[in-house]
Amino acid sequence: EQFGLAARAAQSAFVLEPTGQWAYEAACAYARAGEVGEAHAWLEKAAAAGFDVVRRAATDPDLASIRAELTKR
């Protein structure tokens, strides 16, 4: 539940300040909450905003649950 709250907080922050960092934070929280589809969608938003998703996601423990899927994309 705490990760779901964190994801929604990051999502709200993104609305106010649409940066790649906020999108990435939302993705990480969604991944930890087990919401894989949302995590992927927010990673795409982070990349579109210029965030270096590939480099960060490679070692980020928050994305461990979806890392194998990320390498297929």
mmCIF file with all atom_site columns, C-alpha atoms in Angstrom:
data_model
loop_
_atom_site.group_PDB
_atom_site.id
_atom_site.type_symbol
_atom_site.label_atom_id
_atom_site.label_alt_id
_atom_site.label_comp_id
_atom_site.label_asym_id
_atom_site.label_entity_id
_atom_site.label_seq_id
_atom_site.pdbx_PDB_ins_code
_atom_site.Cartn_x
_atom_site.Cartn_y
_atom_site.Cartn_z
_atom_site.occupancy
_atom_site.B_iso_or_equiv
_atom_site.pdbx_formal_charge
_atom_site.auth_seq_id
_atom_site.auth_comp_id
_atom_site.auth_asym_id
_atom_site.auth_atom_id
_atom_site.pdbx_PDB_model_num
ATOM 1  C CA . GLU A 1 1  ? 0.000  0.000  0.000   1.00 0.00 ? 1  GLU A CA 1
ATOM 2  C CA . GLN A 1 2  ? 2.807  2.425  0.805   1.00 0.00 ? 2  GLN A CA 1
ATOM 3  C CA . PHE A 1 3  ? 4.248  2.014  -2.686  1.00 0.00 ? 3  PHE A CA 1
ATOM 4  C CA . GLY A 1 4  ? 0.885  2.753  -4.236  1.00 0.00 ? 4  GLY A CA 1
ATOM 5  C CA . LEU A 1 5  ? 0.728  5.980  -2.247  1.00 0.00 ? 5  LEU A CA 1
ATOM 6  C CA . ALA A 1 6  ? 4.276  6.856  -3.282  1.00 0.00 ? 6  ALA A CA 1
ATOM 7  C CA . ALA A 1 7  ? 3.421  6.210  -6.924  1.00 0.00 ? 7  ALA A CA 1
ATOM 8  C CA . ARG A 1 8  ? 0.408  8.488  -6.776  1.00 0.00 ? 8  ARG A CA 1
ATOM 9  C CA . ALA A 1 9  ? 2.448  11.189 -5.023  1.00 0.00 ? 9  ALA A CA 1
ATOM 10 C CA . ALA A 1 10 ? 5.127  11.039 -7.742  1.00 0.00 ? 10 ALA A CA 1
ATOM 11 C CA . GLN A 1 11 ? 2.425  11.089 -10.388 1.00 0.00 ? 11 GLN A CA 1
ATOM 12 C CA . SER A 1 12 ? 0.932  14.234 -8.812  1.00 0.00 ? 12 SER A CA 1
ATOM 13 C CA . ALA A 1 13 ? 4.381  15.828 -8.676  1.00 0.00 ? 13 ALA A CA 1
ATOM 14 C CA . PHE A 1 14 ? 4.837  15.020 -12.368 1.00 0.00 ? 14 PHE A CA 1
ATOM 15 C CA . VAL A 1 15 ? 1.652  16.916 -13.171 1.00 0.00 ? 15 VAL A CA 1
ATOM 16 C CA . LEU A 1 16 ? 3.056  19.986 -11.420 1.00 0.00 ? 16 LEU A CA 1
ATOM 17 C CA . GLU A 1 17 ? 6.609  19.545 -12.702 1.00 0.00 ? 17 GLU A CA 1
ATOM 18 C CA . PRO A 1 18 ? 6.739  17.143 -15.681 1.00 0.00 ? 18 PRO A CA 1
ATOM 19 C CA . THR A 1 19 ? 10.323 15.988 -15.399 1.00 0.00 ? 19 THR A CA 1
ATOM 20 C CA . GLY A 1 20 ? 11.856 12.635 -16.187 1.00 0.00 ? 20 GLY A CA 1
ATOM 21 C CA . GLN A 1 21 ? 12.881 12.252 -12.555 1.00 0.00 ? 21 GLN A CA 1
ATOM 22 C CA . TRP A 1 22 ? 9.278  12.393 -11.294 1.00 0.00 ? 22 TRP A CA 1
ATOM 23 C CA . ALA A 1 23 ? 8.148  9.959  -13.981 1.00 0.00 ? 23 ALA A CA 1
ATOM 24 C CA . TYR A 1 24 ? 10.974 7.605  -13.034 1.00 0.00 ? 24 TYR A CA 1
ATOM 25 C CA . GLU A 1 25 ? 10.052 7.836  -9.349  1.00 0.00 ? 25 GLU A CA 1
ATOM 26 C CA . ALA A 1 26 ? 6.467  6.941  -10.217 1.00 0.00 ? 26 ALA A CA 1
ATOM 27 C CA . ALA A 1 27 ? 7.684  3.975  -12.267 1.00 0.00 ? 27 ALA A CA 1
ATOM 28 C CA . CYS A 1 28 ? 9.821  2.696  -9.420  1.00 0.00 ? 28 CYS A CA 1
ATOM 29 C CA . ALA A 1 29 ? 6.963  2.943  -6.946  1.00 0.00 ? 29 ALA A CA 1
ATOM 30 C CA . TYR A 1 30 ? 4.561  1.202  -9.317  1.00 0.00 ? 30 TYR A CA 1
ATOM 31 C CA . ALA A 1 31 ? 7.090  -1.582 -9.874  1.00 0.00 ? 31 ALA A CA 1
ATOM 32 C CA . ARG A 1 32 ? 7.441  -2.057 -6.104  1.00 0.00 ? 32 ARG A CA 1
ATOM 33 C CA . ALA A 1 33 ? 3.633  -2.108 -5.822  1.00 0.00 ? 33 ALA A CA 1
ATOM 34 C CA . GLY A 1 34 ? 3.499  -4.886 -8.423  1.00 0.00 ? 34 GLY A CA 1
ATOM 35 C CA . GLU A 1 35 ? 1.724  -2.731 -11.004 1.00 0.00 ? 35 GLU A CA 1
ATOM 36 C CA . VAL A 1 36 ? 3.880  -3.725 -13.957 1.00 0.00 ? 36 VAL A CA 1
ATOM 37 C CA . GLY A 1 37 ? 1.865  -2.042 -16.688 1.00 0.00 ? 37 GLY A CA 1
ATOM 38 C CA . GLU A 1 38 ? 1.889  1.285  -14.862 1.00 0.00 ? 38 GLU A CA 1
ATOM 39 C CA . ALA A 1 39 ? 5.615  0.935  -14.186 1.00 0.00 ? 39 ALA A CA 1
ATOM 40 C CA . HIS A 1 40 ? 6.325  0.460  -17.882 1.00 0.00 ? 40 HIS A CA 1
ATOM 41 C CA . ALA A 1 41 ? 4.090  3.372  -18.853 1.00 0.00 ? 41 ALA A CA 1
ATOM 42 C CA . TRP A 1 42 ? 5.884  5.701  -16.442 1.00 0.00 ? 42 TRP A CA 1
ATOM 43 C CA . LEU A 1 43 ? 9.303  4.510  -17.596 1.00 0.00 ? 43 LEU A CA 1
ATOM 44 C CA . GLU A 1 44 ? 8.285  5.438  -21.121 1.00 0.00 ? 44 GLU A CA 1
ATOM 45 C CA . LYS A 1 45 ? 7.247  8.892  -19.890 1.00 0.00 ? 45 LYS A CA 1
ATOM 46 C CA . ALA A 1 46 ? 10.577 9.256  -18.097 1.00 0.00 ? 46 ALA A CA 1
ATOM 47 C CA . ALA A 1 47 ? 12.492 8.363  -21.252 1.00 0.00 ? 47 ALA A CA 1
ATOM 48 C CA . ALA A 1 48 ? 10.375 10.746 -23.331 1.00 0.00 ? 48 ALA A CA 1
ATOM 49 C CA . ALA A 1 49 ? 11.250 13.506 -20.861 1.00 0.00 ? 49 ALA A CA 1
ATOM 50 C CA . GLY A 1 50 ? 14.960 12.849 -21.408 1.00 0.00 ? 50 GLY A CA 1
ATOM 51 C CA . PHE A 1 51 ? 15.701 10.716 -18.346 1.00 0.00 ? 51 PHE A CA 1
ATOM 52 C CA . ASP A 1 52 ? 18.414 8.067  -18.826 1.00 0.00 ? 52 ASP A CA 1
ATOM 53 C CA . VAL A 1 53 ? 16.158 5.129  -18.004 1.00 0.00 ? 53 VAL A CA 1
ATOM 54 C CA . VAL A 1 54 ? 18.440 2.451  -19.446 1.00 0.00 ? 54 VAL A CA 1
ATOM 55 C CA . ARG A 1 55 ? 21.415 3.392  -17.286 1.00 0.00 ? 55 ARG A CA 1
ATOM 56 C CA . ARG A 1 56 ? 19.448 3.865  -14.068 1.00 0.00 ? 56 ARG A CA 1
ATOM 57 C CA . ALA A 1 57 ? 17.151 0.861  -14.473 1.00 0.00 ? 57 ALA A CA 1
ATOM 58 C CA . ALA A 1 58 ? 20.074 -1.514 -14.946 1.00 0.00 ? 58 ALA A CA 1
ATOM 59 C CA . THR A 1 59 ? 20.953 -1.409 -11.252 1.00 0.00 ? 59 THR A CA 1
ATOM 60 C CA . ASP A 1 60 ? 17.982 0.180  -9.474  1.00 0.00 ? 60 ASP A CA 1
ATOM 61 C CA . PRO A 1 61 ? 16.675 -2.254 -6.838  1.00 0.00 ? 61 PRO A CA 1
ATOM 62 C CA . ASP A 1 62 ? 13.217 -0.710 -7.136  1.00 0.00 ? 62 ASP A CA 1
ATOM 63 C CA . LEU A 1 63 ? 12.964 -2.126 -10.643 1.00 0.00 ? 63 LEU A CA 1
ATOM 64 C CA . ALA A 1 64 ? 14.319 -5.591 -9.855  1.00 0.00 ? 64 ALA A CA 1
ATOM 65 C CA . SER A 1 65 ? 10.881 -7.161 -10.287 1.00 0.00 ? 65 SER A CA 1
ATOM 66 C CA . ILE A 1 66 ? 10.606 -5.961 -13.907 1.00 0.00 ? 66 ILE A CA 1
ATOM 67 C CA . ARG A 1 67 ? 14.256 -5.759 -14.975 1.00 0.00 ? 67 ARG A CA 1
ATOM 68 C CA . ALA A 1 68 ? 14.133 -8.943 -17.076 1.00 0.00 ? 68 ALA A CA 1
ATOM 69 C CA . GLU A 1 69 ? 11.187 -7.534 -19.021 1.00 0.00 ? 69 GLU A CA 1
ATOM 70 C CA . LEU A 1 70 ? 12.995 -4.231 -19.546 1.00 0.00 ? 70 LEU A CA 1
ATOM 71 C CA . THR A 1 71 ? 15.901 -5.910 -21.305 1.00 0.00 ? 71 THR A CA 1
ATOM 72 C CA . LYS A 1 72 ? 13.464 -7.417 -23.838 1.00 0.00 ? 72 LYS A CA 1
ATOM 73 C CA . ARG A 1 73 ? 12.191 -3.984 -24.891 1.00 0.00 ? 73 ARG A CA 1
#
